[in-house]
Coordinates of C-alpha atoms and ligand atoms in Angstrom, one line a residue:
M14 CA -145.3 62.9 5.4
R15 CA -148.4 64.0 3.6
I16 CA -149.9 61.5 1.2
A17 CA -153.1 61.2 -0.9
A18 CA -155.5 58.4 0.1
A19 CA -159.1 57.3 -0.3
V20 CA -160.6 57.5 3.1
L21 CA -163.8 55.7 4.1
V22 CA -165.3 58.3 6.5
E23 CA -168.5 56.4 7.0
P24 CA -170.4 53.8 5.0
G25 CA -171.0 55.2 1.5
D26 CA -168.7 58.2 2.0
L27 CA -165.3 57.5 0.3
R28 CA -163.1 60.6 -0.3
V29 CA -159.7 61.2 -1.7
E30 CA -157.9 63.4 0.8
E31 CA -154.5 64.4 1.9
V32 CA -153.7 62.6 5.1
E33 CA -150.6 62.1 7.4
L34 CA -148.5 59.0 7.3
A35 CA -145.8 58.6 10.0
A36 CA -142.4 57.0 9.3
P37 CA -142.1 53.2 9.6
R38 CA -141.3 51.9 13.1
R39 CA -139.4 48.7 14.0
D40 CA -140.0 45.8 11.6
E41 CA -142.0 48.1 9.3
V42 CA -141.4 49.5 5.8
L43 CA -142.7 52.5 3.8
V44 CA -144.0 51.5 0.4
R45 CA -144.5 53.8 -2.6
L46 CA -147.6 52.2 -4.0
R47 CA -147.8 51.7 -7.8
G48 CA -150.9 49.8 -8.3
S49 CA -154.0 48.7 -6.3
G50 CA -156.7 46.3 -7.4
I51 CA -160.3 47.0 -6.3
C52 CA -161.8 43.9 -4.7
R53 CA -165.4 43.2 -3.8
S54 CA -164.4 43.1 -0.2
D55 CA -163.6 46.9 -0.5
L56 CA -167.2 47.3 -1.7
S57 CA -168.5 45.3 1.3
L58 CA -166.7 47.7 3.6
L59 CA -167.8 50.8 1.6
D60 CA -171.4 49.6 1.7
G61 CA -171.3 48.9 5.5
K62 CA -171.9 45.2 5.0
W63 CA -168.9 44.3 7.2
P64 CA -168.1 46.1 10.4
A65 CA -164.9 48.2 10.3
P66 CA -163.3 50.9 12.5
L67 CA -163.7 54.2 10.7
P68 CA -162.3 56.4 9.3
M69 CA -160.1 54.0 7.4
V70 CA -158.0 54.0 4.2
L71 CA -159.4 51.3 2.0
G72 CA -157.6 49.0 -0.4
H73 CA -156.0 45.6 0.3
E74 CA -154.5 44.5 -3.0
G75 CA -151.4 46.6 -3.5
A76 CA -148.0 46.6 -5.1
G77 CA -145.2 49.1 -5.2
T78 CA -141.6 49.7 -4.2
I79 CA -140.0 49.9 -0.8
A80 CA -139.1 53.6 -0.2
A81 CA -137.8 53.4 3.4
V82 CA -137.3 50.9 6.2
G83 CA -137.8 51.0 10.0
A84 CA -135.4 49.8 12.6
G85 CA -134.5 46.1 12.3
V86 CA -135.1 45.9 8.6
D87 CA -132.3 45.5 6.1
P88 CA -131.7 48.9 4.4
A89 CA -130.8 47.0 1.2
R90 CA -134.6 46.4 0.8
V91 CA -135.1 50.1 -0.3
G92 CA -136.0 50.0 -4.0
E93 CA -137.3 46.4 -3.8
P94 CA -140.5 45.8 -5.8
V95 CA -143.1 44.2 -3.5
V96 CA -146.7 42.9 -3.3
L97 CA -148.5 43.5 -0.1
T98 CA -150.3 40.9 1.9
F99 CA -153.0 41.2 4.6
T100 CA -151.8 38.0 6.2
P101 CA -148.1 38.1 7.0
A102 CA -147.3 35.3 9.4
C103 CA -146.9 36.3 13.0
G104 CA -145.2 32.9 13.4
R105 CA -146.5 32.5 17.0
C106 CA -150.3 31.8 16.8
R107 CA -151.8 28.4 16.6
F108 CA -152.6 28.7 12.9
C109 CA -149.2 30.0 11.9
L110 CA -147.6 27.1 13.8
Q111 CA -149.9 24.7 11.9
G112 CA -148.9 26.2 8.6
R113 CA -152.3 27.8 8.1
V114 CA -150.9 31.3 7.9
N115 CA -154.0 32.6 6.1
L116 CA -155.9 32.2 9.4
C117 CA -153.3 34.0 11.5
T118 CA -155.0 35.4 14.6
T119 CA -152.6 38.4 14.8
A120 CA -153.5 39.4 11.2
A121 CA -157.2 38.9 12.1
R122 CA -156.9 41.2 15.2
C123 CA -155.1 43.9 13.1
M124 CA -157.9 43.6 10.5
N125 CA -160.6 44.0 13.1
D126 CA -159.0 46.9 14.9
G127 CA -157.6 48.7 11.8
V128 CA -154.1 48.8 13.3
L129 CA -150.5 47.6 12.7
P130 CA -149.2 44.7 14.8
D131 CA -148.0 47.0 17.6
G132 CA -151.7 48.1 18.1
T133 CA -151.3 51.6 16.7
T134 CA -151.8 53.3 13.4
R135 CA -149.3 55.3 11.2
L136 CA -152.1 57.1 9.5
A137 CA -153.8 60.2 10.8
R138 CA -156.3 62.7 9.5
G139 CA -156.6 66.1 11.1
G140 CA -154.5 64.8 14.0
E141 CA -156.9 61.9 14.7
P142 CA -155.9 58.3 14.2
L143 CA -156.9 56.9 10.8
H144 CA -157.3 53.2 10.5
H145 CA -155.4 50.8 8.2
L146 CA -157.4 48.2 6.2
A147 CA -156.0 44.8 6.9
L148 CA -152.3 45.9 7.2
V149 CA -152.4 47.2 3.6
S150 CA -154.5 50.4 2.9
S151 CA -153.5 50.5 -0.8
F152 CA -155.9 53.2 -2.1
A153 CA -153.1 55.7 -1.5
T154 CA -149.8 56.9 -2.8
H155 CA -147.9 55.4 0.1
A156 CA -148.4 52.8 2.9
V157 CA -146.5 51.7 6.0
V158 CA -146.8 48.0 6.4
P159 CA -145.1 45.2 8.4
A160 CA -141.8 44.3 6.7
N161 CA -142.8 40.7 6.3
G162 CA -146.1 41.9 4.7
A163 CA -144.2 43.3 1.8
I164 CA -143.3 40.3 -0.3
P165 CA -140.5 40.7 -2.9
V166 CA -141.5 40.1 -6.5
P167 CA -139.5 40.3 -9.8
P168 CA -139.1 43.8 -11.2
E169 CA -140.3 42.6 -14.6
L170 CA -143.9 42.5 -13.4
D171 CA -146.1 45.6 -14.0
P172 CA -147.2 46.6 -10.5
A173 CA -150.7 47.4 -11.7
V174 CA -150.9 43.7 -12.5
A175 CA -148.7 42.3 -9.8
C176 CA -151.0 43.9 -7.2
L177 CA -153.6 41.2 -8.0
L178 CA -151.2 38.6 -6.4
G179 CA -152.1 40.2 -3.1
C180 CA -155.7 39.0 -3.0
G181 CA -157.7 38.1 -6.1
V182 CA -155.2 36.0 -8.1
L183 CA -153.7 34.4 -5.0
T184 CA -157.2 33.5 -3.8
G185 CA -158.5 32.1 -7.1
V186 CA -155.4 30.2 -8.1
M187 CA -154.7 28.7 -4.7
A188 CA -158.3 27.8 -4.1
V189 CA -157.8 25.4 -7.1
T190 CA -154.2 24.3 -6.5
R191 CA -154.0 24.3 -2.7
R192 CA -157.4 24.2 -1.1
A193 CA -159.1 21.8 -3.5
S194 CA -155.9 20.1 -4.7
V195 CA -157.3 19.8 -8.3
R196 CA -155.3 17.3 -10.3
P197 CA -154.7 17.0 -14.1
G198 CA -157.8 15.8 -15.8
D199 CA -160.2 16.7 -13.0
S200 CA -163.4 18.5 -14.2
V201 CA -163.9 22.0 -12.9
A202 CA -166.7 24.5 -13.0
V203 CA -166.2 28.1 -11.9
L204 CA -169.5 29.9 -11.1
A205 CA -169.0 33.7 -11.5
C206 CA -166.1 35.1 -13.4
G207 CA -165.0 38.3 -11.7
G208 CA -161.4 38.8 -10.8
V209 CA -161.3 35.8 -8.4
G210 CA -163.3 33.5 -10.6
L211 CA -161.1 34.3 -13.6
A212 CA -158.1 33.6 -11.5
A213 CA -159.7 30.2 -10.6
V214 CA -160.0 29.5 -14.3
L215 CA -156.3 30.4 -14.7
G216 CA -155.5 28.0 -11.8
A217 CA -157.5 25.2 -13.3
A218 CA -155.8 25.6 -16.6
L219 CA -152.4 25.8 -14.9
V220 CA -152.9 22.3 -13.4
S221 CA -154.5 20.9 -16.6
A222 CA -158.0 20.4 -15.3
H223 CA -160.4 19.3 -18.0
P224 CA -163.0 20.3 -18.8
V225 CA -163.0 23.8 -17.3
I226 CA -166.5 25.3 -17.4
A227 CA -166.8 29.1 -16.8
V228 CA -170.3 30.3 -15.8
D229 CA -171.1 34.0 -16.0
P230 CA -174.0 36.1 -17.3
V231 CA -171.6 38.7 -18.9
A232 CA -170.5 37.8 -22.4
S233 CA -167.2 39.6 -22.2
K234 CA -166.3 37.7 -19.0
R235 CA -167.1 34.4 -20.7
E236 CA -164.9 35.3 -23.6
L237 CA -162.1 36.3 -21.2
A238 CA -162.5 33.0 -19.4
L239 CA -162.0 31.1 -22.7
R240 CA -158.9 33.2 -23.4
L241 CA -157.5 32.2 -19.9
G242 CA -158.1 28.5 -20.4
A243 CA -161.8 27.7 -19.9
T244 CA -162.9 24.9 -22.3
H245 CA -166.6 25.7 -22.1
T246 CA -168.8 28.6 -21.0
V247 CA -172.4 28.8 -19.7
D248 CA -174.6 31.8 -19.6
P249 CA -176.7 31.4 -16.4
S250 CA -179.1 34.1 -17.6
A251 CA -180.0 32.1 -20.7
E252 CA -180.2 28.6 -19.2
D253 CA -180.2 26.6 -15.9
P254 CA -176.4 26.5 -15.1
V255 CA -176.6 23.2 -13.3
A256 CA -178.3 21.5 -16.2
A257 CA -175.8 23.1 -18.6
I258 CA -172.9 21.9 -16.6
R259 CA -174.3 18.4 -16.4
R260 CA -174.8 18.4 -20.1
I261 CA -171.0 18.9 -20.4
V262 CA -170.1 16.5 -17.6
A263 CA -173.2 14.2 -17.0
E264 CA -172.3 13.1 -13.5
G265 CA -171.4 16.6 -12.3
V266 CA -167.9 18.1 -12.0
D267 CA -165.2 17.0 -9.6
H268 CA -164.8 20.5 -8.3
A269 CA -167.2 23.4 -8.4
F270 CA -166.0 26.9 -7.3
E271 CA -168.4 29.6 -6.1
A272 CA -166.7 33.0 -6.6
I273 CA -169.2 35.7 -6.0
G274 CA -170.8 35.1 -2.5
I275 CA -174.4 34.7 -3.6
P276 CA -176.3 32.0 -1.8
A277 CA -178.3 30.9 -4.9
V278 CA -175.0 30.5 -6.8
A279 CA -173.5 28.5 -3.9
E280 CA -176.5 26.2 -4.1
Q281 CA -175.9 25.8 -7.9
A282 CA -172.3 25.0 -7.2
L283 CA -173.4 22.3 -4.8
A284 CA -175.9 20.9 -7.3
A285 CA -173.3 20.8 -10.1
T286 CA -170.8 18.7 -8.0
R287 CA -170.5 15.0 -8.6
T288 CA -170.6 12.1 -6.1
G289 CA -167.4 12.3 -4.0
G290 CA -166.7 15.7 -5.4
T291 CA -165.8 19.0 -3.8
T292 CA -167.6 22.4 -3.7
V293 CA -165.4 25.3 -2.8
L294 CA -166.9 28.5 -1.5
I295 CA -164.7 31.5 -2.2
G296 CA -167.0 34.5 -2.6
Q297 CA -168.0 36.3 0.6
P298 CA -171.5 37.7 1.2
A299 CA -172.5 40.0 4.0
I300 CA -172.0 38.5 7.5
G301 CA -174.9 36.3 8.5
V302 CA -176.0 35.3 5.0
S303 CA -176.8 31.5 4.7
A304 CA -177.3 29.1 1.9
S305 CA -179.0 25.7 2.3
V306 CA -177.1 22.4 1.8
P307 CA -178.7 19.1 0.8
V308 CA -177.7 17.1 3.8
Y309 CA -178.8 13.7 2.4
E310 CA -176.6 14.1 -0.7
L311 CA -173.6 15.4 1.3
T312 CA -173.7 12.3 3.5
Q313 CA -174.7 9.6 1.1
F314 CA -172.4 10.8 -1.7
E315 CA -169.5 12.0 0.5
H316 CA -169.7 15.4 -1.0
D317 CA -167.2 17.9 0.5
V318 CA -168.0 21.5 1.0
L319 CA -164.9 23.7 1.6
G320 CA -164.8 27.3 2.6
T321 CA -161.6 29.1 1.8
H322 CA -159.8 32.3 2.8
I323 CA -157.1 33.3 0.3
G324 CA -157.3 29.8 -1.2
G325 CA -155.4 28.4 1.8
A326 CA -152.3 30.3 0.7
T327 CA -149.2 31.1 2.6
P328 CA -148.6 34.4 0.9
A329 CA -144.9 34.8 1.6
L330 CA -144.4 31.3 0.1
D331 CA -147.0 31.4 -2.7
V332 CA -146.9 35.0 -4.0
P333 CA -143.3 34.6 -5.3
V334 CA -144.2 31.3 -6.9
L335 CA -147.1 32.8 -8.8
A336 CA -145.0 35.8 -9.7
A337 CA -142.3 33.6 -11.1
L338 CA -145.0 31.7 -13.2
A339 CA -146.3 35.0 -14.4
V340 CA -142.8 36.2 -15.5
A341 CA -142.3 32.8 -17.2
G342 CA -145.5 33.3 -19.2
K343 CA -147.2 30.3 -17.5
L344 CA -149.8 32.5 -15.7
D345 CA -151.2 35.2 -17.9
L346 CA -152.3 37.9 -15.5
A347 CA -152.5 40.9 -17.7
P348 CA -155.9 40.1 -19.3
L349 CA -157.5 40.1 -15.9
V350 CA -157.0 43.9 -15.6
T351 CA -159.7 45.2 -17.8
T352 CA -159.8 48.9 -16.6
R353 CA -157.4 51.3 -15.0
F354 CA -158.1 54.5 -13.1
R355 CA -156.1 57.2 -11.3
L356 CA -156.6 57.5 -7.5
D357 CA -158.6 60.7 -8.0
E358 CA -161.0 58.7 -10.2
I359 CA -161.9 56.4 -7.3
G360 CA -165.6 57.0 -7.6
A361 CA -165.6 55.9 -11.3
A362 CA -163.4 53.0 -10.4
I363 CA -165.8 51.8 -7.7
D364 CA -168.7 52.2 -10.1
A365 CA -166.9 50.1 -12.7
T366 CA -166.2 47.4 -10.1
R367 CA -169.8 47.4 -9.0
S368 CA -171.1 47.2 -12.5
G369 CA -169.9 43.6 -12.6
T370 CA -169.0 43.9 -16.3
A371 CA -165.2 44.3 -15.7
G372 CA -162.6 41.8 -14.8
R373 CA -160.3 43.5 -12.3
V374 CA -160.4 47.3 -11.9
V375 CA -157.0 48.6 -10.9
L376 CA -155.9 52.0 -9.6
D377 CA -152.7 53.0 -11.4
L378 CA -150.8 54.8 -8.7
A379 CA -147.4 55.2 -10.6
Ligands
ZN26 ZN1 -159.8 41.0 -1.7
ZN27 ZN1 -150.1 34.0 13.3

């Protein structure tokens, strides 16, 4: 079939084009996409900061409805509302067997090679193979994905909001609840309040962390953080954020989350963490970027530094849980989506994401 998709032809050159999408094969499904978030990882690929096989259809935070199934997939799934994941469990690799599905080596291979698990692509452009981004490629009207990468969610959820469960919300919430195991009453600081940072604020509020300190230079994001459960905000452009956090919690916070991937912010997160506390690095910079760590403090004060990929989530397990919390009104996702664009407005949507003034920018593909 012919579909519309945003194709990254080479770094900096993203075009909405008509491309070919082949039918789903065994254990795959065709999804009519309804919404796709734009994540900073898409910008890293667009800017050539991360290597990728090109050309490629970008987008890795999608939701939609199953339109057709391949062999071996229950035909009753047609019509099912789903959120797509870039780490379906292969169930066979070391990490899947350990329950660390977010580190699945099969998913990593598919991501590196831009292919589906059988090593080929369903996308083509002018007869030449067109690569998938991370088993998702959601900047498009349709996608063919592994059947176990399309996770069922309740129909009540707006797909232009539900799509965030595929990456940003899953990452931010699970970084708090799974990776850092934040408990009620633990103090939390979230440094940078884009889509992922705001989701970390939501996660901190969900588990009754207190206080929850949101740090961001953009006033509208600080206001949004307060609405989502932050108890305090800090403007790092007006004052030293570490001193400001330590004014609120003198000994430093139990858990500090870095959610933008800037080394200086990671160092602030480290400096704002208390003795015996945990600093969680969520934001991803370009490959090869380093931050310095205070080795004496880390050893003397048993200070943990955790990296996290998707918050340590098992998407097939955790996406439905977060979706149920959203439907129940316990996880308020709608305010995270601050701007919506059509697929043919992808350039403006990318600019809005890059501006850093928005929460999550979403492509409305309905
Ligand atoms: Zn992402
Ligand atoms: Zn695996």
